[in-house]
Amino acid sequence: MKRGLPVPPPPSSAPAGGAKPRPGFPARLPAAAPAPVPRNQLQPRPAARAVAPPALPQPKAAPRVSAHPVAPTGVGMESQAVRAAMVRKIQGQGVTHPGVLAALQAVERHRFVDSALVNQAYEDTSLPIGLGQTISKPGVVARMLELLCQGRGEKMGRVLEIGTGCGYQAALLSHLAREVYSIERLKGLHEKSRENLRWFRLSNLHLLFGDGMLGYPKGAPYAAIIAAAGGNDIPQAWIDQLAVGGRLVAPAVTAAGRQNLVVVDKTATGIVRTELEAVLFVPLKSGVA
Ligand code: SAH
């Protein structure tokens, strides 16, 4: 993620709002869930900053949490409380999907960042993960996952994530989908994510090394596709590999020349594209390195 760039203001016009109901996924939520948001009501949001501010905040007194796979005694509850505070903050930003909130509560974000940054793991900020990339802000991750799950009361089927990075969002997805394929183009991060995720033993998560711009045809069609890196447009391969009734959420440069969240619904009658708030993600690059 490019850091230090100002976040552009939210688009002045409301999103197209042309999303149509999706035949494959009836809008059902568990009885106890808060008011479900219908799939066809995409709400604009204020500009979301997916990247860290120019200077990282000064390290604070390190809480007793560990970035290592073995949780020291007493740390579990403490990090659970810190995570609960993060989840409350994200709820305050308007995220209501029970499955997304439960996943955010369950997945220990501090296991995905370097030990020197562990004390910032539950702040709503992006953090460097090496090779010039960043773990996205939890608030932005939550927003995108909610868009992906919107109107679905049950777990998603097969999901493709482009840009594994450190593996945090992939771990969240594994709670929300029956099967997750996550692809990363940087070998170093692909390996790092595997290491980070080992502790979680997520048997439904498959990590792939390759160019995600091509999608992953072997796993297609996907109920959902999510990208953590933004290109000039949404690659056609992703749309091709989306199931009818499926949804894609990705940052992409829009006609206004800035990066916005884009939602693509593949319906029986065609593609419905909706542009939402401005965001700032690392660039989507082709090839591997
Ligand atoms: N979801 C990640 C965010 C990582 S940042 C996390 O939770 O940490 C986005 C990632 O997308 C970077 O690691 C970057 O290398 C990767 N990326 C960019 N272009 C890509 C491509 N074509 N295929 C696969 N990964 C890509």
Short mmCIF file of C-alpha atoms and ligand atoms in Angstrom, two decimals:
data_model
loop_
_atom_site.label_atom_id
_atom_site.label_comp_id
_atom_site.label_asym_id
_atom_site.label_seq_id
_atom_site.Cartn_x
_atom_site.Cartn_y
_atom_site.Cartn_z
CA MET A 1 0.00 0.00 0.00
CA LYS A 2 1.29 3.41 -0.81
CA ARG A 3 1.54 5.25 2.42
CA GLY A 4 1.41 8.96 2.93
CA LEU A 5 -1.01 9.76 0.18
CA PRO A 6 -4.04 11.79 1.13
CA VAL A 7 -7.27 9.91 0.83
CA PRO A 8 -9.49 11.46 -1.77
CA PRO A 9 -12.90 12.65 -0.67
CA PRO A 10 -15.86 10.34 -1.14
CA PRO A 11 -17.44 10.45 -4.55
CA SER A 12 -19.93 13.26 -4.77
CA SER A 13 -22.48 11.14 -6.52
CA ALA A 14 -24.11 8.23 -4.76
CA PRO A 15 -23.26 4.75 -6.00
CA ALA A 16 -25.21 3.61 -8.98
CA GLY A 17 -27.33 1.40 -6.75
CA GLY A 18 -28.26 -0.67 -9.73
CA ALA A 19 -27.45 -4.00 -8.10
CA LYS A 20 -30.22 -6.51 -8.70
CA PRO A 21 -31.34 -9.27 -6.33
CA ARG A 22 -29.12 -12.30 -6.67
CA PRO A 23 -30.98 -15.45 -7.55
CA GLY A 24 -28.39 -17.82 -6.13
CA PHE A 25 -28.34 -16.41 -2.61
CA PRO A 26 -31.68 -15.79 -0.94
CA ALA A 27 -31.44 -12.95 1.54
CA ARG A 28 -31.71 -14.91 4.76
CA LEU A 29 -30.04 -14.27 8.06
CA PRO A 30 -30.27 -16.25 11.29
CA ALA A 31 -33.25 -15.30 13.45
CA ALA A 32 -31.06 -13.62 16.05
CA ALA A 33 -29.27 -11.45 13.52
CA PRO A 34 -29.79 -7.70 13.42
CA ALA A 35 -31.83 -6.24 10.58
CA PRO A 36 -30.44 -7.81 7.41
CA VAL A 37 -29.19 -5.54 4.70
CA PRO A 38 -30.69 -6.64 1.40
CA ARG A 39 -28.19 -7.51 -1.27
CA ASN A 40 -29.54 -4.83 -3.57
CA GLN A 41 -29.02 -1.95 -1.15
CA LEU A 42 -25.40 -0.97 -1.44
CA GLN A 43 -24.75 1.89 0.91
CA PRO A 44 -22.12 4.54 0.24
CA ARG A 45 -19.66 5.20 3.00
CA PRO A 46 -17.31 8.04 3.75
CA ALA A 47 -13.86 7.66 2.24
CA ALA A 48 -12.08 4.69 3.68
CA ARG A 49 -8.37 4.75 4.25
CA ALA A 50 -6.89 1.36 3.60
CA VAL A 51 -3.36 2.51 4.18
CA ALA A 52 -1.38 3.71 7.13
CA PRO A 53 -0.84 7.38 7.85
CA PRO A 54 2.56 8.80 6.78
CA ALA A 55 4.27 8.22 10.09
CA LEU A 56 3.43 5.20 12.15
CA PRO A 57 2.39 6.10 15.70
CA GLN A 58 5.13 5.89 18.29
CA PRO A 59 5.24 2.48 19.91
CA LYS A 60 3.30 2.40 23.14
CA ALA A 61 3.95 0.18 26.09
CA ALA A 62 3.74 -3.27 24.56
CA PRO A 63 0.75 -5.26 25.75
CA ARG A 64 1.47 -8.80 26.77
CA VAL A 65 0.60 -10.39 23.48
CA SER A 66 2.79 -12.47 21.29
CA ALA A 67 3.29 -12.62 17.57
CA HIS A 68 4.48 -16.15 17.93
CA PRO A 69 2.37 -19.22 17.34
CA VAL A 70 2.25 -20.23 20.99
CA ALA A 71 0.12 -18.02 23.21
CA PRO A 72 1.75 -17.48 26.60
CA THR A 73 -0.46 -18.16 29.59
CA GLY A 74 -2.87 -15.34 30.40
CA VAL A 75 -2.53 -13.63 27.07
CA GLY A 76 -5.56 -15.20 25.41
CA MET A 77 -8.20 -13.43 27.46
CA GLU A 78 -6.39 -10.14 27.28
CA SER A 79 -6.12 -10.17 23.52
CA GLN A 80 -9.76 -11.25 23.33
CA ALA A 81 -10.76 -8.13 25.24
CA VAL A 82 -8.62 -5.92 23.03
CA ARG A 83 -10.17 -7.57 20.00
CA ALA A 84 -13.65 -7.01 21.40
CA ALA A 85 -12.86 -3.30 21.62
CA MET A 86 -11.73 -3.34 17.99
CA VAL A 87 -14.95 -5.09 16.99
CA ARG A 88 -17.03 -2.49 18.87
CA LYS A 89 -15.21 0.27 17.02
CA ILE A 90 -15.91 -1.43 13.71
CA GLN A 91 -19.58 -1.84 14.67
CA GLY A 92 -19.56 1.88 15.38
CA GLN A 93 -18.50 2.40 11.76
CA GLY A 94 -21.71 0.68 10.68
CA VAL A 95 -20.69 -2.94 10.13
CA THR A 96 -23.52 -5.20 11.36
CA HIS A 97 -23.07 -8.59 9.69
CA PRO A 98 -22.96 -11.10 12.58
CA GLY A 99 -20.68 -13.53 10.76
CA VAL A 100 -18.16 -10.82 9.92
CA LEU A 101 -18.15 -9.48 13.46
CA ALA A 102 -17.74 -13.00 14.87
CA ALA A 103 -14.80 -13.66 12.54
CA LEU A 104 -13.12 -10.39 13.56
CA GLN A 105 -13.55 -11.40 17.18
CA ALA A 106 -12.18 -14.89 16.56
CA VAL A 107 -9.08 -14.22 14.45
CA GLU A 108 -6.07 -12.97 16.38
CA ARG A 109 -4.69 -10.17 14.24
CA HIS A 110 -1.55 -9.87 16.37
CA ARG A 111 -0.37 -13.19 14.96
CA PHE A 112 -0.05 -11.59 11.51
CA VAL A 113 2.21 -8.65 12.30
CA ASP A 114 5.85 -8.42 13.28
CA SER A 115 6.52 -8.54 17.00
CA ALA A 116 7.59 -4.87 17.01
CA LEU A 117 4.10 -3.88 15.83
CA VAL A 118 2.08 -6.21 18.00
CA ASN A 119 0.99 -3.39 20.26
CA GLN A 120 -0.79 -1.77 17.31
CA ALA A 121 -2.40 -4.95 16.03
CA TYR A 122 -5.88 -4.06 17.28
CA GLU A 123 -5.86 -0.42 16.26
CA ASP A 124 -7.86 0.44 13.18
CA THR A 125 -4.77 1.00 11.14
CA SER A 126 -2.86 -0.69 8.37
CA LEU A 127 0.62 -1.93 9.20
CA PRO A 128 3.65 -2.92 7.13
CA ILE A 129 4.04 -6.66 6.52
CA GLY A 130 7.24 -6.55 4.47
CA LEU A 131 8.12 -6.27 0.78
CA GLY A 132 6.43 -2.87 0.64
CA GLN A 133 2.98 -4.32 1.39
CA THR A 134 0.60 -3.73 4.26
CA ILE A 135 -2.09 -5.53 6.19
CA SER A 136 -5.25 -3.54 5.52
CA LYS A 137 -7.11 -1.59 8.19
CA PRO A 138 -9.52 -3.90 10.01
CA GLY A 139 -12.35 -1.43 9.39
CA VAL A 140 -11.82 -1.59 5.63
CA VAL A 141 -11.46 -5.38 5.70
CA ALA A 142 -14.73 -5.60 7.64
CA ARG A 143 -16.50 -3.29 5.19
CA MET A 144 -15.38 -5.40 2.22
CA LEU A 145 -16.29 -8.68 3.88
CA GLU A 146 -19.70 -7.34 4.79
CA LEU A 147 -20.29 -6.34 1.17
CA LEU A 148 -19.21 -9.80 0.11
CA CYS A 149 -21.53 -11.56 2.57
CA GLN A 150 -24.41 -9.12 2.28
CA GLY A 151 -27.76 -10.84 2.12
CA ARG A 152 -26.36 -14.29 2.81
CA GLY A 153 -27.43 -15.92 6.03
CA GLU A 154 -25.26 -18.94 5.60
CA LYS A 155 -21.62 -19.48 4.77
CA MET A 156 -20.49 -18.59 1.28
CA GLY A 157 -19.43 -21.45 -0.97
CA ARG A 158 -16.05 -21.23 -2.68
CA VAL A 159 -14.27 -17.88 -2.39
CA LEU A 160 -11.18 -16.53 -4.15
CA GLU A 161 -8.99 -13.90 -2.50
CA ILE A 162 -6.43 -12.02 -4.55
CA GLY A 163 -3.53 -10.76 -2.43
CA THR A 164 -2.96 -13.05 0.55
CA GLY A 165 -0.41 -10.67 2.06
CA CYS A 166 0.13 -11.77 5.64
CA GLY A 167 -2.95 -14.01 5.56
CA TYR A 168 -5.19 -12.11 7.98
CA GLN A 169 -8.11 -11.56 5.63
CA ALA A 170 -7.75 -15.12 4.36
CA ALA A 171 -8.20 -16.36 7.94
CA LEU A 172 -11.34 -14.23 8.31
CA LEU A 173 -12.67 -15.59 5.03
CA SER A 174 -12.15 -19.14 6.20
CA HIS A 175 -14.77 -18.43 8.89
CA LEU A 176 -17.21 -17.03 6.33
CA ALA A 177 -16.90 -19.49 3.47
CA ARG A 178 -16.87 -23.24 3.05
CA GLU A 179 -13.70 -23.12 0.97
CA VAL A 180 -11.16 -20.35 0.39
CA TYR A 181 -8.48 -20.05 -2.27
CA SER A 182 -6.06 -17.21 -1.62
CA ILE A 183 -3.39 -16.24 -4.13
CA GLU A 184 -0.30 -14.09 -3.64
CA ARG A 185 2.23 -12.96 -6.27
CA LEU A 186 5.15 -12.33 -3.89
CA LYS A 187 6.87 -15.56 -2.88
CA GLY A 188 8.14 -14.03 0.37
CA LEU A 189 4.65 -13.10 1.50
CA HIS A 190 3.15 -16.35 0.30
CA GLU A 191 5.59 -18.17 2.57
CA LYS A 192 5.11 -15.74 5.43
CA SER A 193 1.34 -16.18 5.30
CA ARG A 194 1.73 -19.94 5.39
CA GLU A 195 3.85 -19.57 8.50
CA ASN A 196 1.41 -17.12 10.12
CA LEU A 197 -1.57 -19.34 9.36
CA ARG A 198 -0.07 -22.62 10.50
CA TRP A 199 -1.15 -22.00 14.08
CA PHE A 200 -4.80 -21.61 13.04
CA ARG A 201 -5.04 -24.99 11.27
CA LEU A 202 -7.66 -23.80 8.79
CA SER A 203 -8.35 -26.87 6.70
CA ASN A 204 -10.67 -25.03 4.28
CA LEU A 205 -8.03 -22.44 3.31
CA HIS A 206 -5.76 -23.09 0.32
CA LEU A 207 -2.78 -20.79 -0.20
CA LEU A 208 -1.56 -20.36 -3.76
CA PHE A 209 1.50 -18.68 -5.23
CA GLY A 210 0.83 -17.03 -8.56
CA ASP A 211 -0.50 -14.06 -10.46
CA GLY A 212 -3.97 -13.42 -9.12
CA MET A 213 -4.79 -11.16 -12.07
CA LEU A 214 -5.50 -14.40 -13.88
CA GLY A 215 -7.72 -15.60 -11.07
CA TYR A 216 -7.52 -19.31 -10.32
CA PRO A 217 -9.54 -21.12 -12.96
CA LYS A 218 -9.20 -24.53 -11.31
CA GLY A 219 -11.38 -23.43 -8.41
CA ALA A 220 -13.96 -21.61 -10.52
CA PRO A 221 -16.78 -20.79 -10.44
CA TYR A 222 -16.59 -18.78 -7.21
CA ALA A 223 -19.48 -17.63 -5.08
CA ALA A 224 -17.36 -14.60 -4.22
CA ILE A 225 -14.08 -12.95 -5.19
CA ILE A 226 -12.29 -10.33 -3.11
CA ALA A 227 -9.12 -8.40 -3.95
CA ALA A 228 -6.83 -6.55 -1.56
CA ALA A 229 -4.95 -4.76 -4.34
CA GLY A 230 -6.33 -2.29 -6.86
CA GLY A 231 -5.75 -2.09 -10.59
CA ASN A 232 -6.93 0.17 -13.37
CA ASP A 233 -9.91 -2.06 -13.85
CA ILE A 234 -11.39 -5.35 -12.74
CA PRO A 235 -9.64 -8.15 -14.69
CA GLN A 236 -12.02 -9.97 -17.01
CA ALA A 237 -10.70 -13.31 -15.69
CA TRP A 238 -12.27 -12.56 -12.30
CA ILE A 239 -15.64 -11.82 -13.81
CA ASP A 240 -15.41 -14.97 -15.94
CA GLN A 241 -14.61 -17.06 -12.87
CA LEU A 242 -17.47 -15.64 -10.80
CA ALA A 243 -20.54 -17.89 -10.49
CA VAL A 244 -23.89 -16.60 -11.63
CA GLY A 245 -25.32 -15.16 -8.43
CA GLY A 246 -21.79 -14.43 -7.23
CA ARG A 247 -20.31 -11.15 -6.08
CA LEU A 248 -16.89 -9.58 -6.46
CA VAL A 249 -15.55 -6.79 -4.23
CA ALA A 250 -12.33 -5.04 -5.21
CA PRO A 251 -10.64 -1.66 -5.29
CA ALA A 252 -10.27 -0.29 -8.80
CA VAL A 253 -9.59 3.02 -10.49
CA THR A 254 -12.87 4.54 -11.61
CA ALA A 255 -13.73 7.02 -14.36
CA ALA A 256 -13.02 9.84 -11.91
CA GLY A 257 -9.39 8.67 -11.87
CA ARG A 258 -9.31 7.57 -8.25
CA GLN A 259 -9.47 4.25 -6.52
CA ASN A 260 -12.90 3.24 -5.25
CA LEU A 261 -14.43 0.09 -3.90
CA VAL A 262 -16.21 -1.63 -6.75
CA VAL A 263 -18.87 -4.31 -6.36
CA VAL A 264 -19.66 -6.54 -9.31
CA ASP A 265 -22.70 -8.80 -9.19
CA LYS A 266 -23.00 -11.50 -11.82
CA THR A 267 -26.68 -12.09 -12.41
CA ALA A 268 -28.51 -14.40 -14.78
CA THR A 269 -29.10 -11.40 -17.01
CA GLY A 270 -25.64 -9.86 -16.89
CA ILE A 271 -23.12 -7.89 -14.86
CA VAL A 272 -24.12 -5.16 -12.42
CA ARG A 273 -21.27 -2.89 -11.37
CA THR A 274 -21.55 -0.50 -8.45
CA GLU A 275 -18.90 1.99 -7.38
CA LEU A 276 -18.72 2.84 -3.70
CA GLU A 277 -16.46 4.97 -1.53
CA ALA A 278 -12.88 6.02 -2.28
CA VAL A 279 -10.15 3.77 -0.86
CA LEU A 280 -6.41 3.46 -1.14
CA PHE A 281 -4.97 -0.01 -1.63
CA VAL A 282 -1.60 -1.23 -2.87
CA PRO A 283 -1.44 -1.65 -6.65
CA LEU A 284 -2.52 -4.85 -8.33
CA LYS A 285 0.53 -6.04 -10.28
CA SER A 286 0.89 -8.73 -12.87
CA GLY A 287 3.40 -11.56 -12.79
CA VAL A 288 5.12 -13.05 -9.78
CA ALA A 289 8.22 -12.00 -7.85
N1 SAH B 1 -5.40 -9.26 2.57
C1 SAH B 1 -4.02 -8.96 2.85
C2 SAH B 1 -3.65 -7.61 2.29
C3 SAH B 1 -2.30 -7.62 1.69
S1 SAH B 1 -1.90 -6.21 0.71
C4 SAH B 1 -3.74 -9.11 4.32
O1 SAH B 1 -4.66 -9.38 5.09
O2 SAH B 1 -2.58 -8.97 4.71
C5 SAH B 1 -2.28 -6.79 -0.92
C6 SAH B 1 -1.48 -7.93 -1.44
O3 SAH B 1 -1.85 -8.11 -2.81
C7 SAH B 1 0.02 -7.75 -1.44
O4 SAH B 1 0.61 -8.76 -0.69
C8 SAH B 1 0.42 -7.84 -2.90
O5 SAH B 1 1.65 -8.49 -3.13
C9 SAH B 1 -0.73 -8.65 -3.47
N2 SAH B 1 -0.93 -8.58 -4.92
C10 SAH B 1 -0.85 -7.52 -5.75
N3 SAH B 1 -1.08 -7.88 -7.04
C11 SAH B 1 -1.32 -9.22 -7.00
C12 SAH B 1 -1.61 -10.20 -8.00
N4 SAH B 1 -1.69 -9.90 -9.29
N5 SAH B 1 -1.80 -11.47 -7.60
C13 SAH B 1 -1.71 -11.83 -6.31
N6 SAH B 1 -1.42 -10.96 -5.32
C14 SAH B 1 -1.23 -9.67 -5.65
#
